[in-house]
Amino acid sequence: VALHFLQASTVRCLLEPWCRELGFIICYGAIVLKLYRHLVEFRTRKAHRWVVRDLDLLRYLCAMIVAVLCYLAAFTATSLDFLQYSELVWQMDQPQSMDAEQVASNMCRPLRWDYVTEAGELLILGFGLQLAIASRNANTQFRERQFLVASILIEFLVSSTFYILRFWYLEEFNPSTLFLALFVRSQLTNTVTLGLIFLPKLWYQHKQ
């Protein structure tokens, strides 16, 4: 959202997916891996049970980040090819102009590539919810699993609603409305997620 305070340009339109997707995979990828560890520890009943170490989780997360980097590199290369024929800054029709002038909307042009990215995000979140259901009976310290599940569920519901509304009503939204929607979505997902992850731990440490 902070990038939207800058004037729309080709550089900003190329940076937006990098900031969004890297932040998404680092945050929610880590949450999904934590749920995966809870599931493994809950289902292992042997004397020498398999424990997923923090180093293992870090390796898995690095692999996910590398995959996203490759995906974003492909997106950037495709966008640079697209620039040969058009531009990434979204030009909107001026509704009050008799000659239908084009004005810059300070937004980036919506691309079909965005739909693929959004579907990938929802698939990752859906996989996290599946892990949450599978480990629903696991006991964790200071109810960590419940807060992790809540953060994924909120992101899934808010983002899916935002994507659906933007898909159907994009042409009817003005730039100010889109910016407000992005800001509200950011607060409902990122801010709430950070609170759900860190506040219970701080409260638990305070009670000790």
mmCIF file of C-alpha atoms in Angstrom:
data_model
loop_
_atom_site.group_PDB
_atom_site.id
_atom_site.type_symbol
_atom_site.label_atom_id
_atom_site.label_comp_id
_atom_site.label_asym_id
_atom_site.label_seq_id
_atom_site.Cartn_x
_atom_site.Cartn_y
_atom_site.Cartn_z
ATOM 1 C CA VAL A 1 0.000 0.000 0.000
ATOM 2 C CA ALA A 2 2.869 2.376 0.756
ATOM 3 C CA LEU A 3 3.930 2.241 -2.897
ATOM 4 C CA HIS A 4 0.595 3.767 -3.890
ATOM 5 C CA PHE A 5 1.663 7.039 -2.326
ATOM 6 C CA LEU A 6 4.171 7.297 -5.172
ATOM 7 C CA GLN A 7 3.208 8.457 -8.626
ATOM 8 C CA ALA A 8 2.297 5.571 -10.901
ATOM 9 C CA SER A 9 5.183 4.623 -13.155
ATOM 10 C CA THR A 10 6.620 1.593 -14.869
ATOM 11 C CA VAL A 11 9.097 1.043 -12.040
ATOM 12 C CA ARG A 12 6.371 1.176 -9.395
ATOM 13 C CA CYS A 13 4.164 -1.220 -11.343
ATOM 14 C CA LEU A 14 7.059 -3.668 -11.533
ATOM 15 C CA LEU A 15 7.893 -3.294 -7.842
ATOM 16 C CA GLU A 16 4.349 -3.825 -6.542
ATOM 17 C CA PRO A 17 4.161 -7.584 -7.275
ATOM 18 C CA TRP A 18 7.640 -8.128 -5.828
ATOM 19 C CA CYS A 19 6.766 -6.423 -2.543
ATOM 20 C CA ARG A 20 3.361 -8.085 -2.291
ATOM 21 C CA GLU A 21 4.336 -11.648 -3.160
ATOM 22 C CA LEU A 22 7.623 -11.756 -1.250
ATOM 23 C CA GLY A 23 5.888 -10.382 1.828
ATOM 24 C CA PHE A 24 3.039 -12.844 1.354
ATOM 25 C CA ILE A 25 5.220 -15.936 1.059
ATOM 26 C CA ILE A 26 7.505 -14.942 3.942
ATOM 27 C CA CYS A 27 4.568 -14.269 6.263
ATOM 28 C CA TYR A 28 2.008 -16.900 5.328
ATOM 29 C CA GLY A 29 4.580 -19.425 4.146
ATOM 30 C CA ALA A 30 6.050 -19.369 7.647
ATOM 31 C CA ILE A 31 2.573 -19.764 9.164
ATOM 32 C CA VAL A 32 1.768 -22.732 6.905
ATOM 33 C CA LEU A 33 5.057 -24.385 7.836
ATOM 34 C CA LYS A 34 4.338 -23.872 11.537
ATOM 35 C CA LEU A 35 0.986 -25.592 11.080
ATOM 36 C CA TYR A 36 2.772 -28.376 9.218
ATOM 37 C CA ARG A 37 5.094 -28.884 12.187
ATOM 38 C CA HIS A 38 2.137 -28.993 14.564
ATOM 39 C CA LEU A 39 0.541 -31.667 12.388
ATOM 40 C CA VAL A 40 3.712 -33.771 12.215
ATOM 41 C CA GLU A 41 4.288 -33.603 15.963
ATOM 42 C CA PHE A 42 0.644 -34.401 16.669
ATOM 43 C CA ARG A 43 0.481 -37.442 14.379
ATOM 44 C CA THR A 44 3.813 -38.953 15.444
ATOM 45 C CA ARG A 45 3.196 -41.423 18.260
ATOM 46 C CA LYS A 46 6.418 -43.435 18.164
ATOM 47 C CA ALA A 47 9.064 -43.475 20.882
ATOM 48 C CA HIS A 48 11.550 -41.815 18.561
ATOM 49 C CA ARG A 49 9.199 -39.401 16.958
ATOM 50 C CA TRP A 50 10.144 -37.235 14.024
ATOM 51 C CA VAL A 51 10.627 -33.623 15.062
ATOM 52 C CA VAL A 52 10.659 -30.854 12.474
ATOM 53 C CA ARG A 53 13.481 -28.558 13.526
ATOM 54 C CA ASP A 54 13.523 -24.806 13.080
ATOM 55 C CA LEU A 55 16.374 -25.262 10.610
ATOM 56 C CA ASP A 56 14.193 -27.579 8.533
ATOM 57 C CA LEU A 57 11.398 -25.011 8.490
ATOM 58 C CA LEU A 58 13.874 -22.340 7.431
ATOM 59 C CA ARG A 59 15.052 -24.518 4.554
ATOM 60 C CA TYR A 60 11.492 -25.136 3.407
ATOM 61 C CA LEU A 61 10.726 -21.433 3.614
ATOM 62 C CA CYS A 62 13.849 -20.568 1.610
ATOM 63 C CA ALA A 63 12.756 -23.037 -1.071
ATOM 64 C CA MET A 64 9.348 -21.352 -1.213
ATOM 65 C CA ILE A 65 10.979 -17.926 -1.481
ATOM 66 C CA VAL A 66 13.221 -19.118 -4.322
ATOM 67 C CA ALA A 67 10.166 -20.450 -6.170
ATOM 68 C CA VAL A 68 8.411 -17.094 -5.772
ATOM 69 C CA LEU A 69 11.540 -15.265 -6.942
ATOM 70 C CA CYS A 70 11.588 -17.365 -10.113
ATOM 71 C CA TYR A 71 7.897 -16.661 -10.634
ATOM 72 C CA LEU A 72 8.386 -12.913 -10.159
ATOM 73 C CA ALA A 73 11.382 -12.934 -12.485
ATOM 74 C CA ALA A 74 9.187 -14.487 -15.173
ATOM 75 C CA PHE A 75 6.510 -11.861 -14.474
ATOM 76 C CA THR A 76 9.034 -9.038 -14.799
ATOM 77 C CA ALA A 77 10.437 -10.415 -18.048
ATOM 78 C CA THR A 78 6.937 -10.747 -19.506
ATOM 79 C CA SER A 79 6.024 -7.230 -18.377
ATOM 80 C CA LEU A 80 9.140 -5.792 -19.996
ATOM 81 C CA ASP A 81 8.111 -7.448 -23.260
ATOM 82 C CA PHE A 82 4.626 -6.003 -22.785
ATOM 83 C CA LEU A 83 6.136 -2.519 -22.525
ATOM 84 C CA GLN A 84 7.174 -2.719 -26.164
ATOM 85 C CA TYR A 85 3.520 -2.522 -27.174
ATOM 86 C CA SER A 86 1.815 -0.678 -24.335
ATOM 87 C CA GLU A 87 2.419 0.639 -20.824
ATOM 88 C CA LEU A 88 1.767 -0.632 -17.328
ATOM 89 C CA VAL A 89 0.178 2.548 -15.959
ATOM 90 C CA TRP A 90 -3.586 2.257 -16.202
ATOM 91 C CA GLN A 91 -5.202 4.969 -18.337
ATOM 92 C CA MET A 92 -8.870 5.512 -17.489
ATOM 93 C CA ASP A 93 -11.557 7.252 -19.506
ATOM 94 C CA GLN A 94 -12.422 10.699 -18.229
ATOM 95 C CA PRO A 95 -16.190 10.389 -17.635
ATOM 96 C CA GLN A 96 -16.891 14.115 -17.750
ATOM 97 C CA SER A 97 -14.902 14.788 -20.870
ATOM 98 C CA MET A 98 -16.749 15.141 -24.141
ATOM 99 C CA ASP A 99 -13.850 13.851 -26.193
ATOM 100 C CA ALA A 100 -13.154 10.900 -23.877
ATOM 101 C CA GLU A 101 -9.672 11.946 -22.886
ATOM 102 C CA GLN A 102 -7.437 9.436 -21.156
ATOM 103 C CA VAL A 103 -6.168 10.309 -17.694
ATOM 104 C CA ALA A 104 -3.632 8.523 -15.538
ATOM 105 C CA SER A 105 -5.309 6.705 -12.650
ATOM 106 C CA ASN A 106 -2.189 6.349 -10.447
ATOM 107 C CA MET A 107 -2.923 2.614 -10.610
ATOM 108 C CA CYS A 108 -1.197 -0.150 -12.506
ATOM 109 C CA ARG A 109 -2.913 -1.793 -15.434
ATOM 110 C CA PRO A 110 -4.702 -5.022 -14.389
ATOM 111 C CA LEU A 111 -3.148 -8.009 -16.148
ATOM 112 C CA ARG A 112 -4.294 -11.599 -16.549
ATOM 113 C CA TRP A 113 -1.060 -12.549 -14.841
ATOM 114 C CA ASP A 114 -2.539 -11.008 -11.684
ATOM 115 C CA TYR A 115 -5.367 -13.554 -11.703
ATOM 116 C CA VAL A 116 -2.849 -16.400 -11.776
ATOM 117 C CA THR A 117 -0.978 -14.849 -8.852
ATOM 118 C CA GLU A 118 -4.163 -14.356 -6.848
ATOM 119 C CA ALA A 119 -5.224 -17.949 -7.489
ATOM 120 C CA GLY A 120 -1.813 -19.124 -6.270
ATOM 121 C CA GLU A 121 -2.186 -17.112 -3.074
ATOM 122 C CA LEU A 122 -5.596 -18.613 -2.365
ATOM 123 C CA LEU A 123 -4.289 -22.127 -3.038
ATOM 124 C CA ILE A 124 -1.495 -21.636 -0.498
ATOM 125 C CA LEU A 125 -3.972 -20.299 2.045
ATOM 126 C CA GLY A 126 -6.343 -23.176 1.307
ATOM 127 C CA PHE A 127 -3.532 -25.660 1.900
ATOM 128 C CA GLY A 128 -2.822 -23.944 5.210
ATOM 129 C CA LEU A 129 -6.472 -24.298 6.206
ATOM 130 C CA GLN A 130 -6.351 -27.979 5.299
ATOM 131 C CA LEU A 131 -3.353 -28.436 7.601
ATOM 132 C CA ALA A 132 -5.233 -26.551 10.298
ATOM 133 C CA ILE A 133 -8.205 -28.910 10.035
ATOM 134 C CA ALA A 134 -5.942 -31.961 10.111
ATOM 135 C CA SER A 135 -4.200 -30.731 13.278
ATOM 136 C CA ARG A 136 -7.306 -29.376 14.999
ATOM 137 C CA ASN A 137 -6.826 -31.628 18.049
ATOM 138 C CA ALA A 138 -3.181 -30.708 18.583
ATOM 139 C CA ASN A 139 -2.310 -28.929 21.814
ATOM 140 C CA THR A 140 0.096 -26.018 21.432
ATOM 141 C CA GLN A 141 1.631 -23.543 23.802
ATOM 142 C CA PHE A 142 -0.484 -20.412 24.506
ATOM 143 C CA ARG A 143 -2.995 -21.649 21.897
ATOM 144 C CA GLU A 144 -0.610 -20.795 19.077
ATOM 145 C CA ARG A 145 -2.368 -22.994 16.529
ATOM 146 C CA GLN A 146 -5.684 -21.190 16.959
ATOM 147 C CA PHE A 147 -4.104 -17.792 16.356
ATOM 148 C CA LEU A 148 -2.209 -19.042 13.295
ATOM 149 C CA VAL A 149 -5.396 -20.507 11.857
ATOM 150 C CA ALA A 150 -7.260 -17.268 12.520
ATOM 151 C CA SER A 151 -4.636 -15.248 10.636
ATOM 152 C CA ILE A 152 -4.826 -17.535 7.586
ATOM 153 C CA LEU A 153 -8.625 -17.620 7.648
ATOM 154 C CA ILE A 154 -8.869 -13.819 7.821
ATOM 155 C CA GLU A 155 -6.423 -13.426 4.935
ATOM 156 C CA PHE A 156 -8.329 -15.991 2.873
ATOM 157 C CA LEU A 157 -11.741 -14.396 3.435
ATOM 158 C CA VAL A 158 -10.642 -10.778 3.029
ATOM 159 C CA SER A 159 -8.422 -11.359 -0.009
ATOM 160 C CA SER A 160 -10.903 -13.608 -1.825
ATOM 161 C CA THR A 161 -13.674 -11.054 -1.257
ATOM 162 C CA PHE A 162 -11.416 -8.246 -2.459
ATOM 163 C CA TYR A 163 -10.380 -10.159 -5.592
ATOM 164 C CA ILE A 164 -13.962 -11.049 -6.497
ATOM 165 C CA LEU A 165 -15.238 -7.495 -6.038
ATOM 166 C CA ARG A 166 -12.324 -6.055 -7.992
ATOM 167 C CA PHE A 167 -12.884 -8.522 -10.823
ATOM 168 C CA TRP A 168 -16.575 -7.683 -11.209
ATOM 169 C CA TYR A 169 -16.564 -3.962 -10.396
ATOM 170 C CA LEU A 170 -13.102 -2.813 -11.467
ATOM 171 C CA GLU A 171 -14.371 -0.484 -14.183
ATOM 172 C CA GLU A 172 -16.807 1.166 -11.762
ATOM 173 C CA PHE A 173 -14.197 1.909 -9.100
ATOM 174 C CA ASN A 174 -12.381 5.215 -9.181
ATOM 175 C CA PRO A 175 -8.723 5.428 -8.079
ATOM 176 C CA SER A 176 -9.622 6.783 -4.637
ATOM 177 C CA THR A 177 -12.003 3.892 -3.978
ATOM 178 C CA LEU A 178 -9.410 1.349 -5.078
ATOM 179 C CA PHE A 179 -6.772 2.913 -2.855
ATOM 180 C CA LEU A 180 -9.165 2.903 0.111
ATOM 181 C CA ALA A 181 -10.031 -0.744 -0.548
ATOM 182 C CA LEU A 182 -6.333 -1.658 -0.674
ATOM 183 C CA PHE A 183 -5.699 0.218 2.571
ATOM 184 C CA VAL A 184 -8.604 -1.459 4.393
ATOM 185 C CA ARG A 185 -7.533 -4.859 3.115
ATOM 186 C CA SER A 186 -3.975 -4.242 4.304
ATOM 187 C CA GLN A 187 -5.143 -3.332 7.795
ATOM 188 C CA LEU A 188 -7.542 -6.276 8.032
ATOM 189 C CA THR A 189 -4.891 -8.766 6.952
ATOM 190 C CA ASN A 190 -1.338 -7.609 7.651
ATOM 191 C CA THR A 191 -1.974 -5.635 10.826
ATOM 192 C CA VAL A 192 -4.358 -8.203 12.286
ATOM 193 C CA THR A 193 -1.979 -11.048 11.404
ATOM 194 C CA LEU A 194 0.945 -9.384 13.161
ATOM 195 C CA GLY A 195 -1.249 -8.845 16.199
ATOM 196 C CA LEU A 196 -2.442 -12.454 16.255
ATOM 197 C CA ILE A 197 1.112 -13.768 15.994
ATOM 198 C CA PHE A 198 2.986 -11.546 18.433
ATOM 199 C CA LEU A 199 0.474 -10.276 21.006
ATOM 200 C CA PRO A 200 -0.341 -13.724 22.497
ATOM 201 C CA LYS A 201 3.377 -14.442 22.901
ATOM 202 C CA LEU A 202 3.982 -11.088 24.568
ATOM 203 C CA TRP A 203 1.010 -11.662 26.868
ATOM 204 C CA TYR A 204 2.266 -15.143 27.715
ATOM 205 C CA GLN A 205 5.727 -13.798 28.546
ATOM 206 C CA HIS A 206 4.149 -11.057 30.647
ATOM 207 C CA LYS A 207 2.170 -13.607 32.665
ATOM 208 C CA GLN A 208 5.275 -15.655 33.495
#
